[in-house]
C-alpha positions as a LaTeX table, in Angstrom:
\begin{tabular}{lrrr}
\hline
Residue & $x$ (\AA) & $y$ (\AA) & $z$ (\AA) \\
\hline
Unk1 & $-32.74$ & 38.34 & $-41.49$ \\
Unk2 & $-30.57$ & 40.47 & $-39.24$ \\
Unk3 & $-30.89$ & 43.84 & $-41.00$ \\
Unk4 & $-31.95$ & 47.00 & $-39.20$ \\
Unk5 & $-34.36$ & 48.01 & $-41.99$ \\
Unk6 & $-35.79$ & 46.94 & $-45.35$ \\
Unk7 & $-33.52$ & 49.35 & $-47.27$ \\
Unk8 & $-30.43$ & 47.52 & $-45.98$ \\
Unk9 & $-31.93$ & 44.13 & $-46.79$ \\
Unk10 & $-32.91$ & 45.29 & $-50.26$ \\
Unk11 & $-29.38$ & 46.58 & $-50.95$ \\
Unk12 & $-28.10$ & 43.04 & $-50.36$ \\
Unk13 & $-30.81$ & 41.18 & $-52.30$ \\
Unk14 & $-30.42$ & 39.81 & $-55.80$ \\
Unk15 & $-33.11$ & 38.59 & $-58.18$ \\
Unk16 & $-32.44$ & 35.02 & $-59.35$ \\
Unk17 & $-35.42$ & 33.79 & $-61.35$ \\
Unk18 & $-39.01$ & 34.58 & $-62.20$ \\
Unk19 & $-41.89$ & 32.31 & $-61.26$ \\
Unk20 & $-44.54$ & 32.77 & $-63.93$ \\
Unk21 & $-46.82$ & 34.79 & $-63.75$ \\
Unk22 & $-45.84$ & 37.36 & $-61.17$ \\
Unk23 & $-43.51$ & 36.01 & $-58.48$ \\
Unk24 & $-39.77$ & 35.51 & $-58.13$ \\
Unk25 & $-37.02$ & 33.81 & $-56.15$ \\
Unk26 & $-34.31$ & 36.02 & $-54.69$ \\
Unk27 & $-31.14$ & 35.58 & $-52.64$ \\
Unk28 & $-30.05$ & 37.94 & $-49.88$ \\
Unk29 & $-26.53$ & 38.15 & $-48.50$ \\
Unk30 & $-26.97$ & 38.30 & $-44.73$ \\
Unk31 & $-24.85$ & 40.40 & $-42.35$ \\
Unk32 & $-23.27$ & 37.16 & $-41.08$ \\
Unk33 & $-22.07$ & 36.45 & $-44.68$ \\
Unk34 & $-24.44$ & 33.55 & $-45.25$ \\
Unk35 & $-27.22$ & 33.60 & $-47.87$ \\
Unk36 & $-31.00$ & 33.49 & $-47.46$ \\
Unk37 & $-33.16$ & 32.39 & $-50.39$ \\
Unk38 & $-36.82$ & 33.24 & $-50.57$ \\
Unk39 & $-39.74$ & 33.84 & $-52.90$ \\
Unk40 & $-42.44$ & 36.47 & $-52.78$ \\
Unk41 & $-45.42$ & 34.18 & $-53.21$ \\
Unk42 & $-48.27$ & 35.13 & $-50.91$ \\
Unk43 & $-48.14$ & 37.78 & $-48.22$ \\
Unk44 & $-45.17$ & 38.94 & $-46.10$ \\
Unk45 & $-43.46$ & 37.96 & $-43.99$ \\
Unk46 & $-41.96$ & 35.51 & $-46.47$ \\
Unk47 & $-40.28$ & 32.35 & $-45.27$ \\
Unk48 & $-36.63$ & 31.84 & $-46.18$ \\
Unk49 & $-33.93$ & 29.22 & $-46.02$ \\
Unk50 & $-30.33$ & 30.04 & $-45.05$ \\
Unk51 & $-27.19$ & 28.59 & $-46.66$ \\
Unk52 & $-23.61$ & 29.02 & $-45.55$ \\
Unk53 & $-22.35$ & 29.92 & $-49.03$ \\
Unk54 & $-23.47$ & 31.42 & $-52.32$ \\
Unk55 & $-22.64$ & 28.15 & $-54.07$ \\
Unk56 & $-25.06$ & 26.22 & $-51.85$ \\
Unk57 & $-27.79$ & 28.85 & $-52.24$ \\
Unk58 & $-27.58$ & 29.11 & $-56.03$ \\
Unk59 & $-27.42$ & 25.31 & $-56.44$ \\
Unk60 & $-30.58$ & 25.02 & $-54.31$ \\
Unk61 & $-32.35$ & 27.61 & $-56.46$ \\
Unk62 & $-31.25$ & 26.00 & $-59.72$ \\
Unk63 & $-32.58$ & 22.68 & $-58.46$ \\
Unk64 & $-36.00$ & 24.24 & $-57.80$ \\
Unk65 & $-35.91$ & 25.93 & $-61.20$ \\
Unk66 & $-35.19$ & 22.66 & $-63.01$ \\
Unk67 & $-37.63$ & 20.63 & $-60.92$ \\
Unk68 & $-40.45$ & 23.04 & $-61.78$ \\
Unk69 & $-39.39$ & 23.00 & $-65.44$ \\
Unk70 & $-39.53$ & 26.77 & $-65.85$ \\
Unk71 & $-38.50$ & 28.19 & $-69.19$ \\
Unk72 & $-34.81$ & 29.13 & $-69.36$ \\
Unk73 & $-35.75$ & 32.75 & $-70.13$ \\
Unk74 & $-36.94$ & 33.04 & $-66.51$ \\
Unk75 & $-33.44$ & 32.26 & $-65.11$ \\
Unk76 & $-31.51$ & 35.54 & $-64.94$ \\
Unk77 & $-29.46$ & 35.90 & $-61.74$ \\
Unk78 & $-28.69$ & 39.53 & $-61.03$ \\
Unk79 & $-25.15$ & 40.74 & $-60.39$ \\
Unk80 & $-23.41$ & 38.95 & $-63.25$ \\
Unk81 & $-22.27$ & 39.77 & $-66.77$ \\
Unk82 & $-24.03$ & 37.88 & $-69.59$ \\
Unk83 & $-22.48$ & 34.43 & $-69.91$ \\
Unk84 & $-20.69$ & 34.64 & $-66.55$ \\
Unk85 & $-20.80$ & 31.43 & $-64.47$ \\
Unk86 & $-23.15$ & 32.19 & $-61.56$ \\
Unk87 & $-22.06$ & 29.05 & $-59.70$ \\
Unk88 & $-18.43$ & 30.12 & $-59.25$ \\
Unk89 & $-18.67$ & 33.33 & $-57.21$ \\
Unk90 & $-21.30$ & 35.50 & $-55.52$ \\
Unk91 & $-23.05$ & 38.30 & $-57.40$ \\
Unk92 & $-21.32$ & 41.65 & $-57.77$ \\
Unk93 & $-23.18$ & 44.70 & $-56.42$ \\
Unk94 & $-21.66$ & 46.81 & $-59.19$ \\
Unk95 & $-23.43$ & 44.61 & $-61.76$ \\
Unk96 & $-26.92$ & 44.95 & $-60.24$ \\
Unk97 & $-29.90$ & 45.90 & $-62.37$ \\
Unk98 & $-30.83$ & 48.86 & $-60.15$ \\
\hline
\end{tabular}
């Protein structure tokens, strides 16, 4: 994804939603300021899809979420205050769940 190590990639990755039972979808802000979305199903390396903006990435993920009919409790994008519109702006590192 263009990072020199996993620590750097992890610092720019945000949880978006849980896939029952034990997987999740995440979004990573890439060094080139685009966004990669990926899930941790199976074994690494995980495949990912790149979007030019946060809005495109989060809309893609919401579409998957709705298509799979996951329970709303599984949708909890990281980096936002409760009730904040996740479709308007990218997540805030200061609001991470670290």
